[in-house]
Short mmCIF file of C-alpha atoms in Angstrom, two decimals:
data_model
loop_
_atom_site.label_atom_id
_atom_site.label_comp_id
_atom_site.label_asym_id
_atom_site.label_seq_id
_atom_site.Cartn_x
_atom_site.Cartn_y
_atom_site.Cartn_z
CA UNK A 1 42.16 43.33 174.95
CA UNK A 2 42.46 40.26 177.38
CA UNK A 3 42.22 36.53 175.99
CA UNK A 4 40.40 34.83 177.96
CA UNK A 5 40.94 30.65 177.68
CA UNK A 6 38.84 29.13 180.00
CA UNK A 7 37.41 25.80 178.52
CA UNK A 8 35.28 25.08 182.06
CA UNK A 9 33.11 28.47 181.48
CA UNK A 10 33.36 28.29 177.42
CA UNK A 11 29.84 28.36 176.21
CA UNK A 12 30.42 29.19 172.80
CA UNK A 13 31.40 25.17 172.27
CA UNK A 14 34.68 23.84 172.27
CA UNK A 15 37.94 25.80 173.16
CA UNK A 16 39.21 25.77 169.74
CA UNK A 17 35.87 27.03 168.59
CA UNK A 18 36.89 29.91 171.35
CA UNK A 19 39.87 30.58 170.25
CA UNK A 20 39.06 31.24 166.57
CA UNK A 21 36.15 33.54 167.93
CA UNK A 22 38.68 35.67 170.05
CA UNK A 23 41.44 35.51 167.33
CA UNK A 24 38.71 37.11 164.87
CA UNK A 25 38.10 40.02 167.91
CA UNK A 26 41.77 40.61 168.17
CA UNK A 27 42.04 40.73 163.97
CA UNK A 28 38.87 42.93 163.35
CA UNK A 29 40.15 45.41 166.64
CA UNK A 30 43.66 45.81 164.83
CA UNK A 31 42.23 45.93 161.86
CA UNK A 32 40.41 49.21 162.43
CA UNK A 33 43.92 50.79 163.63
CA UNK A 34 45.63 50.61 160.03
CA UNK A 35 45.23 53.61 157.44
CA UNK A 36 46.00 51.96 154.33
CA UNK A 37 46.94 53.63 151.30
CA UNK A 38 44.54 52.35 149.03
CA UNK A 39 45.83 53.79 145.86
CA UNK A 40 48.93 52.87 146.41
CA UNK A 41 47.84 49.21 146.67
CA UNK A 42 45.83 49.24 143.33
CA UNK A 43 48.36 50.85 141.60
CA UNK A 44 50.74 48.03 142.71
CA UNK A 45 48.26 45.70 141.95
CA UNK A 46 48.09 47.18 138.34
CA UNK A 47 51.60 46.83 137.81
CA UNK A 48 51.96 43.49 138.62
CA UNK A 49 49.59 42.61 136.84
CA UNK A 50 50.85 44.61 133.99
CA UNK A 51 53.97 42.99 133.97
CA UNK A 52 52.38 39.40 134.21
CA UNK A 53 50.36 40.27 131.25
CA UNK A 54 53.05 41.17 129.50
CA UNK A 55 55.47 38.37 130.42
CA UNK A 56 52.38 35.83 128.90
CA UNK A 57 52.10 38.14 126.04
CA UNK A 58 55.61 38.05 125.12
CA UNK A 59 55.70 34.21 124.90
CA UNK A 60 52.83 34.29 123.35
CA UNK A 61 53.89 36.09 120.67
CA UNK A 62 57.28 34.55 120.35
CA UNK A 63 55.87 30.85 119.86
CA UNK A 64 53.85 32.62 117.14
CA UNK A 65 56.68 34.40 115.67
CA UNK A 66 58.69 31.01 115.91
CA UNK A 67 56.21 29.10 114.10
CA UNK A 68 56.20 31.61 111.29
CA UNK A 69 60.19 30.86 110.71
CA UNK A 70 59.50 27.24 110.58
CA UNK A 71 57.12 27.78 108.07
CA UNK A 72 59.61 29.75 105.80
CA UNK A 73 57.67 30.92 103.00
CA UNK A 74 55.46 33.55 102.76
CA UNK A 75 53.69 32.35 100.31
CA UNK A 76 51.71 29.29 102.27
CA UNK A 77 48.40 30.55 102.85
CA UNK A 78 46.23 28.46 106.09
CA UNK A 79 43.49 26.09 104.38
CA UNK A 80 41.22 27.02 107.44
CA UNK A 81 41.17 30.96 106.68
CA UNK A 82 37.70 32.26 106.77
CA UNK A 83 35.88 28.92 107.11
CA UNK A 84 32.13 29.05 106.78
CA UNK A 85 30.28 32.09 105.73
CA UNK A 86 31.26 34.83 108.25
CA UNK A 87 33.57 34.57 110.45
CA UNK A 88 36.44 36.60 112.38
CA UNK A 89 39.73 37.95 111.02
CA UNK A 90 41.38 35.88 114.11
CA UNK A 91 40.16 32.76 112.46
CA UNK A 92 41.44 34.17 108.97
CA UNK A 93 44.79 34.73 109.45
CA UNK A 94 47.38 32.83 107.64
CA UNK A 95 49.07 30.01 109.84
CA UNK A 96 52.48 31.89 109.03
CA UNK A 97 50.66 35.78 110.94
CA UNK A 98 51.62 35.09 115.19
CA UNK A 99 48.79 34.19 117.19
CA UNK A 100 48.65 35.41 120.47
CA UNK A 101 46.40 33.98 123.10
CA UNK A 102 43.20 35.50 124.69
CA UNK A 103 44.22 36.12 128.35
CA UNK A 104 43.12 38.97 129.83
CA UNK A 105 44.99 42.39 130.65
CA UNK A 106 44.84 45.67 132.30
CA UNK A 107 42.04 47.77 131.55
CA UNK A 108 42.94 51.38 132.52
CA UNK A 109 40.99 53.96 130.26
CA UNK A 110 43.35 57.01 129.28
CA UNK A 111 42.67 60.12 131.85
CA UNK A 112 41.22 63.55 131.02
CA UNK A 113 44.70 64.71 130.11
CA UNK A 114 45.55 62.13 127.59
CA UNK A 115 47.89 60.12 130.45
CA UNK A 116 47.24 56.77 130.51
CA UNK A 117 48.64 55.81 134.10
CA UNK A 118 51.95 54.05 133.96
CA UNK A 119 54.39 54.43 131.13
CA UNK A 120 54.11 50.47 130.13
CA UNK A 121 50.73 50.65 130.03
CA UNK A 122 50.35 52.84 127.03
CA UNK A 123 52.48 50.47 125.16
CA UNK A 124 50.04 47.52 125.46
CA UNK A 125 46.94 48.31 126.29
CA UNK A 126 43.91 48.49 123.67
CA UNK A 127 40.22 48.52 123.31
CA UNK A 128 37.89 48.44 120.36
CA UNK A 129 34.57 46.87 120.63
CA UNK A 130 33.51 44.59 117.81
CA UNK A 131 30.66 47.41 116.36
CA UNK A 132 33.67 49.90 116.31
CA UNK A 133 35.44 47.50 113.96
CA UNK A 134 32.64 46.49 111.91
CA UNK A 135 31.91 50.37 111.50
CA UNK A 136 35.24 51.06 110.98
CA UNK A 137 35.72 48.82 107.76
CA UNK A 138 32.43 50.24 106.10
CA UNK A 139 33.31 53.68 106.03
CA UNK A 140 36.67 52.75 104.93
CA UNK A 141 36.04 50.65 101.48
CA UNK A 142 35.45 52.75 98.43
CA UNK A 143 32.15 54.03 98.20
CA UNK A 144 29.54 52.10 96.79
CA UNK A 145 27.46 53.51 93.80
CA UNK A 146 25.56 49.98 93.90
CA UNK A 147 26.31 46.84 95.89
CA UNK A 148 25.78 45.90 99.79
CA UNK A 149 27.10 45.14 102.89
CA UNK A 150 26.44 41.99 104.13
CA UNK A 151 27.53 38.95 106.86
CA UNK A 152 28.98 41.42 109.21
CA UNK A 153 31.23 39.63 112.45
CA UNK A 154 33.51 41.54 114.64
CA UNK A 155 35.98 40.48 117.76
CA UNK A 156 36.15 43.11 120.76
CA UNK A 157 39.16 43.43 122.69
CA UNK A 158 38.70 45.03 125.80
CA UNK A 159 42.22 45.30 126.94
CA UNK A 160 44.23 42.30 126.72
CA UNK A 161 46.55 41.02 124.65
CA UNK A 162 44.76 39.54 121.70
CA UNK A 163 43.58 40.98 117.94
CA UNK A 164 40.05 43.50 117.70
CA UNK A 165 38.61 42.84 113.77
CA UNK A 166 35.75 42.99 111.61
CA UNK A 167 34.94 41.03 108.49
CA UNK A 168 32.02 41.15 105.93
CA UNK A 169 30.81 40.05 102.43
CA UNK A 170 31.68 42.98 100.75
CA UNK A 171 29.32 43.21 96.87
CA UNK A 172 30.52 46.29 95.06
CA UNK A 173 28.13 44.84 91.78
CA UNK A 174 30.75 42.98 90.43
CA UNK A 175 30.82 39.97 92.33
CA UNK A 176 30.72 39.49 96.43
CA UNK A 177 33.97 38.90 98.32
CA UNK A 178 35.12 38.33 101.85
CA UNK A 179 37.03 41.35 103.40
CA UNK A 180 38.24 41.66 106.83
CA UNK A 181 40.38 44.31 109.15
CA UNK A 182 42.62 43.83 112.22
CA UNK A 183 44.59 45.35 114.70
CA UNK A 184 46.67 44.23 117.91
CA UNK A 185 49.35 45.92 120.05
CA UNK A 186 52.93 44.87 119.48
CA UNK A 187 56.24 45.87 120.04
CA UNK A 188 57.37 47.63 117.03
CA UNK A 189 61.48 47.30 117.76
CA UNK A 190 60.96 43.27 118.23
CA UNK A 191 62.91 41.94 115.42
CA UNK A 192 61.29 38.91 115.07
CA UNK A 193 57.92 41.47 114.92
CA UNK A 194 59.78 43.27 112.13
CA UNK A 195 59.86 40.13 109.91
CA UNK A 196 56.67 40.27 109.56
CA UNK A 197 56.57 43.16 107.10
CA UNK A 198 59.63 42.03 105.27
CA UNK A 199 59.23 39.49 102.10
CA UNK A 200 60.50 36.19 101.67
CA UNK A 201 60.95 33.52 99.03
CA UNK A 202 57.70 32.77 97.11
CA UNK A 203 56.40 30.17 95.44
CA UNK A 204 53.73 28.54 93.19
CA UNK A 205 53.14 32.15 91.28
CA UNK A 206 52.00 34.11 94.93
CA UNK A 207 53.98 37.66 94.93
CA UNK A 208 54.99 39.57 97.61
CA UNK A 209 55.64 43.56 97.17
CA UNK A 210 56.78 46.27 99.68
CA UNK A 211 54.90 49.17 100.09
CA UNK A 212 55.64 52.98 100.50
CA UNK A 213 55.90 53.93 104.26
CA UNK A 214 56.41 50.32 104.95
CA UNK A 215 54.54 47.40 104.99
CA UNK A 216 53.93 44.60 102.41
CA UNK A 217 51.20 43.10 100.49
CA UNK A 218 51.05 39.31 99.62
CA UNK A 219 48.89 38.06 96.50
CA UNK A 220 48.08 34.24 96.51
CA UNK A 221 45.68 31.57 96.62
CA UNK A 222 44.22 29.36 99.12
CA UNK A 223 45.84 26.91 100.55
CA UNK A 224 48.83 28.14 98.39
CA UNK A 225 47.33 27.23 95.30
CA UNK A 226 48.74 28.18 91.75
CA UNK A 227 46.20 27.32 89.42
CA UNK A 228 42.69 28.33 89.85
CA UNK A 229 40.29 28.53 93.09
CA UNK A 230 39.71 30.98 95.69
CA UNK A 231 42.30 34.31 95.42
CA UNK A 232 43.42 35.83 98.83
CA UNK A 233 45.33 38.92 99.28
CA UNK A 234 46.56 40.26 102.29
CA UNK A 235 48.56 43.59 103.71
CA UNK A 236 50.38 44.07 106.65
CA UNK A 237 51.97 47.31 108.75
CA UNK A 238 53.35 47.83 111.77
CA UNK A 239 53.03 51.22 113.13
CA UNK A 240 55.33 53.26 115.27
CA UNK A 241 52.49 53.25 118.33
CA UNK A 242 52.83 49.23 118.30
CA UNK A 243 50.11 47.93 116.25
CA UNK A 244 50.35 45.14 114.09
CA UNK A 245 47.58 45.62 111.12
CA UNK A 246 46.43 43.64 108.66
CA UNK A 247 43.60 43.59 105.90
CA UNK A 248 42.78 40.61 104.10
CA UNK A 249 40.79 40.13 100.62
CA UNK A 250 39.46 37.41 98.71
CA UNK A 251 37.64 37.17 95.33
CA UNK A 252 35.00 34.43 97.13
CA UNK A 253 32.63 35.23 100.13
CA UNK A 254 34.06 33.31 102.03
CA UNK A 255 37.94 31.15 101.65
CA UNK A 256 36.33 27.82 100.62
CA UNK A 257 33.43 29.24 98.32
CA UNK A 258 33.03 29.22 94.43
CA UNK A 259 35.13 32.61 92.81
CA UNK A 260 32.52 35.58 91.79
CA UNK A 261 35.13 37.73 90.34
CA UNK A 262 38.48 36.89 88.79
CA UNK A 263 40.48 39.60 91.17
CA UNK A 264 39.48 40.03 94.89
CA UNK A 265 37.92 43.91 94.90
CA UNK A 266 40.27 45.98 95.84
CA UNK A 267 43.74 45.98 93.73
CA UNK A 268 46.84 45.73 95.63
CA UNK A 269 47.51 49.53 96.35
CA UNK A 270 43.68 49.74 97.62
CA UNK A 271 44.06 47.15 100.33
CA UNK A 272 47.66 48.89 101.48
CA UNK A 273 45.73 51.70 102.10
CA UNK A 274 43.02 50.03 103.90
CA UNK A 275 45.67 48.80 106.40
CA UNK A 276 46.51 52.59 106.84
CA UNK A 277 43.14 53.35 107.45
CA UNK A 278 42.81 51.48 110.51
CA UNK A 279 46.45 52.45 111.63
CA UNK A 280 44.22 56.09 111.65
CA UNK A 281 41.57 54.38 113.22
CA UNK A 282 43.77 54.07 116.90
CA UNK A 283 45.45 56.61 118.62
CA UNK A 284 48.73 56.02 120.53
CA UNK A 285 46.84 55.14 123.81
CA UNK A 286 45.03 52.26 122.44
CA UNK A 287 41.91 53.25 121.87
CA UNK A 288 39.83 54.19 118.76
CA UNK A 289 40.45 57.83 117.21
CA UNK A 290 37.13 59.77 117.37
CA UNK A 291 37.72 61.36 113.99
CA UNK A 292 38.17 58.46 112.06
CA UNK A 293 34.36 57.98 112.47
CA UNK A 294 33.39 61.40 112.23
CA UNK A 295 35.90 62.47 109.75
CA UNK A 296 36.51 59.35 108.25
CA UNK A 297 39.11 58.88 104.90
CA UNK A 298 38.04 55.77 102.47
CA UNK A 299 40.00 54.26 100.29
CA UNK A 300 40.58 56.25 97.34
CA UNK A 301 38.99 54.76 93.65
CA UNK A 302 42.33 56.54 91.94
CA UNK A 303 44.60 53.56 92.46
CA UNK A 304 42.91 51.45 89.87
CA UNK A 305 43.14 54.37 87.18
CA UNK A 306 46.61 54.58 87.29
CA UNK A 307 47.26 50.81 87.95
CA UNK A 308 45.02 50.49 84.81
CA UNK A 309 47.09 53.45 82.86
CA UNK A 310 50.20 51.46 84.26
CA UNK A 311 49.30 48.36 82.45
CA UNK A 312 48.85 50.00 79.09
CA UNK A 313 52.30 51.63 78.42
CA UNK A 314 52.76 51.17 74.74
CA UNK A 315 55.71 48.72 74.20
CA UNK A 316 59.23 49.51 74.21
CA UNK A 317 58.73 52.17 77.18
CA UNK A 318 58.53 51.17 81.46
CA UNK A 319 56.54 52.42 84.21
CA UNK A 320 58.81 53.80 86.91
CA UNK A 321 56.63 56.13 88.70
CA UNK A 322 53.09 56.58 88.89
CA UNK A 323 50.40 58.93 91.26
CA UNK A 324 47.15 60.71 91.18
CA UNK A 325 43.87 61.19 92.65
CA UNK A 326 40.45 60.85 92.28
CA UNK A 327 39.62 59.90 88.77
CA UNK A 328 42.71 61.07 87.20
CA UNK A 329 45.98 58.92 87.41
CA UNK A 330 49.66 59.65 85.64
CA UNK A 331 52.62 57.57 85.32
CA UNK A 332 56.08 58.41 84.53
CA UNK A 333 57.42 56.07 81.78
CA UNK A 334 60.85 55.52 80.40
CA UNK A 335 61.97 54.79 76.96
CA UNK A 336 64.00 51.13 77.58
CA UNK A 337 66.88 52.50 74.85
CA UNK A 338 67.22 55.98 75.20
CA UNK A 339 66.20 56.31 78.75
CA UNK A 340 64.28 59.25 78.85
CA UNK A 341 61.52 59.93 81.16
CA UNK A 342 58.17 61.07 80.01
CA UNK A 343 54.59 62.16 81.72
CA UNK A 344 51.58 59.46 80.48
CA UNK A 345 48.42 61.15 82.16
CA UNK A 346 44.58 59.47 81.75
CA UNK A 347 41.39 61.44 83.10
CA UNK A 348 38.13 59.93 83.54
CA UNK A 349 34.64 61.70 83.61
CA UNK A 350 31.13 62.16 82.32
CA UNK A 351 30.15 62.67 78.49
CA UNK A 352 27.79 61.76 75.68
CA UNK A 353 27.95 58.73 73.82
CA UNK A 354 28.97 59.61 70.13
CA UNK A 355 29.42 56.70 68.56
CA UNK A 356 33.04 55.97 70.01
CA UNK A 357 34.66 58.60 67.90
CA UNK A 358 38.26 59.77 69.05
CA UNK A 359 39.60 63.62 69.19
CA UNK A 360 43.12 64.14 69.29
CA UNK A 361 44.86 67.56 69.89
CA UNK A 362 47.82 69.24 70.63
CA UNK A 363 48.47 71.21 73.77
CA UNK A 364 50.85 73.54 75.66
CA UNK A 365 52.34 72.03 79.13
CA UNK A 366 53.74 74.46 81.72
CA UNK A 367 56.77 75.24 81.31
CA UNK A 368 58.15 76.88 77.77
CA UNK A 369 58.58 73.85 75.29
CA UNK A 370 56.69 71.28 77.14
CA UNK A 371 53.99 70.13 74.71
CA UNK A 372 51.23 67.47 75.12
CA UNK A 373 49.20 65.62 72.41
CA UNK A 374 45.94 64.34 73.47
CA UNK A 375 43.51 61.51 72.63
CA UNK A 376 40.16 61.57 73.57
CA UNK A 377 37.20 58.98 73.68
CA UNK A 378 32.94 58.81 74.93
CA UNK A 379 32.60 55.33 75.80
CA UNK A 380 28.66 53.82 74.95
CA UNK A 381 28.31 53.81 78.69
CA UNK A 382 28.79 57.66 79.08
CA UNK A 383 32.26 57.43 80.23
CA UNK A 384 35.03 60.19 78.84
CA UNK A 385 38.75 58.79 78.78
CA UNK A 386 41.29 61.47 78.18
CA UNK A 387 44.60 60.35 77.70
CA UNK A 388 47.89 62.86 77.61
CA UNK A 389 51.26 62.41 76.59
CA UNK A 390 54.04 65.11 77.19
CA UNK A 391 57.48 65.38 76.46
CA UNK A 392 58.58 66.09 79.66
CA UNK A 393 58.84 63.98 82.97
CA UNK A 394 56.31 66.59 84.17
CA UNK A 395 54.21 69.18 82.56
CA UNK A 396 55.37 71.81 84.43
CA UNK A 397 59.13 70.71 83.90
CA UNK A 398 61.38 71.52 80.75
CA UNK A 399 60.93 68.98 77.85
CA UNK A 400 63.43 65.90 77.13
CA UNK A 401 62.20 65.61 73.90
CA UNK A 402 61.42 68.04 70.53
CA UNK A 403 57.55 66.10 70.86
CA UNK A 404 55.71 63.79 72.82
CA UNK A 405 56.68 60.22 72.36
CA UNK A 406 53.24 58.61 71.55
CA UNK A 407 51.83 59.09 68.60
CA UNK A 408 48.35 59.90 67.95
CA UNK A 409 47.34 56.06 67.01
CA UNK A 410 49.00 55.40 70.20
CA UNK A 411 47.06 57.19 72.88
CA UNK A 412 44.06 56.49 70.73
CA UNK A 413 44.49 52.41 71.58
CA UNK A 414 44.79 53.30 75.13
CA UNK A 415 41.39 55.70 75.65
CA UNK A 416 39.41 53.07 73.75
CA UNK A 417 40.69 49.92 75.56
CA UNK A 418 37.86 48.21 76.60
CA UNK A 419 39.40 47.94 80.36
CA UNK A 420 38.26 51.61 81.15
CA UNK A 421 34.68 49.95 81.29
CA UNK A 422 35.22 47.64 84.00
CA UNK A 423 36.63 49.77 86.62
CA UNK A 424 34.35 50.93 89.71
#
């Protein structure tokens, strides 16, 4: 293509006017001669962009990390919380939890096959829209045989960096509290990442307590409080896909409110689980697990029986075990001189009130010699306590003793203790 640059018959204005017209004819012509691999391109673009999301991530997440070790104790609970009514888990958590900022990331949904493009990708990339959340922690709290739902707020994240969560007034009839879930990617070999489920030195009476699988739960108050006002509790995982998870409890609706209950709703065990439920909730490739919805798994109502069993262990003996499901619960207890190990077992159901009388009666375990004595009680409200002691460390194992260690008087104190009422 000639270039013509002749100012004298230029009638398109001035030459330089020309000259930018003819360089755009010579760009558009060679233009049309390149076959660009567009993929190619984007995927490059991706990458990069990957990378740079991850580099901002990364010191994102380190500052936050870094402020938590200046802080030093666990046990110092953020003021700020859940300010106000209803509002988001990323305005909850404690000023000691890493806050990562909001800037956006790649958004590559996983393929047909389950690949999710690039191998870094499926490390950090997530999505879960705020209704997803917000569903996500109703189905997951114990059922309700009276109470609400109420105040409902959620935070999307639609593939960057920062936290997805949901938080509610949660009323199960005994007093409305604020409850909230969360869930961002991290990197689950990042040491300073792994300090985060490990406890520290405590202080003004908050506790801090490991639980099975990992994890650890932290009981407190706000503002790190020792006397009375508003109780928070709060559990936190990290799972082997990279997610940092965390479910948060308070026995107010909302962190500055006026207490409705002395204990936040769910006991200590409870929320661990709740933690697990959204670790469920997310499959590898950051996005939300289909069958946690459809199939979904709420926290069970058995921890509180045997917490509650746990707490009434005649004196003299220890809990050093404990398990069960639904509305029974068990816990192995051990006698502080002798050290034997025995099976304490409590089962709640339906009777008719008769007046609070108690049964007791003898009973074969499973295994030849393993005996059980039994005490049994009808609460007014319709509620039948059966407690069990055997001389074994399990019914079905051989006995450690000639008879079961409580006596009748014993088990008698425990199925009428007025505690059996209160729980949900």
């Amino acid at each position: 293509m000639p270039l013509e640059n002749d100012t004298e018959n230029d009638t398109g204005g001035t030459s330089e006017n020309r000259f930018e017209t003819d360089l755009g004819e010579i760009m558009r012509y060679t233009g049309g001669t390149f076959v660009a691999d567009r993929r190619a391109l984007l995927e490059t673009g991706a990458i990069r962009g990957r990378r740079k999301a991850a580099r901002r991530r990364a010191t994102a997440l380190t500052a936050g990390v870094l402020t938590l070790t200046v802080l030093g104790t666990a046990g110092v609970y953020a003021t700020g919380g859940f300010g106000g009514d209803s509002v988001s888990v990323a305005d909850a958590t404690p000023t000691w939890a890493p806050s990562l900022g909001p800037e956006g990331g790649p958004s590559l949904q996983p393929g047909p096959s389950g690949e999710s493009g690039p191998t870094e990708d499926s490390t950090s990339f997530m999505r879960a829209g705020a209704d997803q959340m917000i569903k996500l922690l109703e189905i997951s709290l114990p059922a309700l045989p009276k109470g609400e739902f109420s105040k409902q707020r959620g935070t999307s994240n639609e593939g960057g960096p920062g936290v997805a969560d949901a938080s509610m007034v949660y009323d199960d009839g005994y007093g409305a509290s604020l409850v909230a879930i969360s869930a961002r990617r991290v990197d689950p070999e990042d040491p300073m990442i792994r300090q985060l489920v490990k406890c520290g030195k405590t202080s003004n009476g908050s506790t801090c307590a490991l639980g099975s699988g990992g994890g650890k739960t932290e009981q407190g108050h706000v503002g790190g409080g020792s006397g009375g006002g508003v109780k928070v509790w709060k559990s936190t995982r990290i799972s082997a896909d990279g997610f940092l998870l965390q479910a948060i409890e308070y026995n107010a609706p909302s962190s500055t409110g006026t207490p409705t209950r002395a204990e936040p709703p769910l006991s200590p065990l409870q929320l661990h689980e709740l933690t697990g439920c959204v670790e469920r909730a997310f499959t590898k490739y950051g996005v939300m697990n289909a069958e946690a919805f459809t199939s979904p798994r709420p926290v069970q109502n058995s921890w509180e029986v045997f917490e509650t069993l746990g707490g009434l262990v005649p004196a003299g003996y220890e809990e050093i075990g404990r398990g069960g499901g639904g509305d029974e619960g068990y816990v192995i207890v051990r006698d502080k001189k002798t050290k034997t190990k025995t099976f304490l077992r409590v089962r709640l159901g339906h009777g008719t009130a008769d007046g609070g009388k108690v049964v007791t009666r003898s009973e074969a375990g499973l295994h030849s010699g393993t005996s059980g004595l039994t005490a049994e009680t009808v609460t007014a409200k319709g509620l039948r306590v059966t407690v069990t002691s055997y001389n074994a460390e399990y019914p079905h194992k051989a006995p450690a003793l000639p008879a079961p260690p409580f006596t009748g008087a014993q088990l008698s104190a425990i199925a009428t203790d007025g505690v059996w009422q209160t729980l949900k």
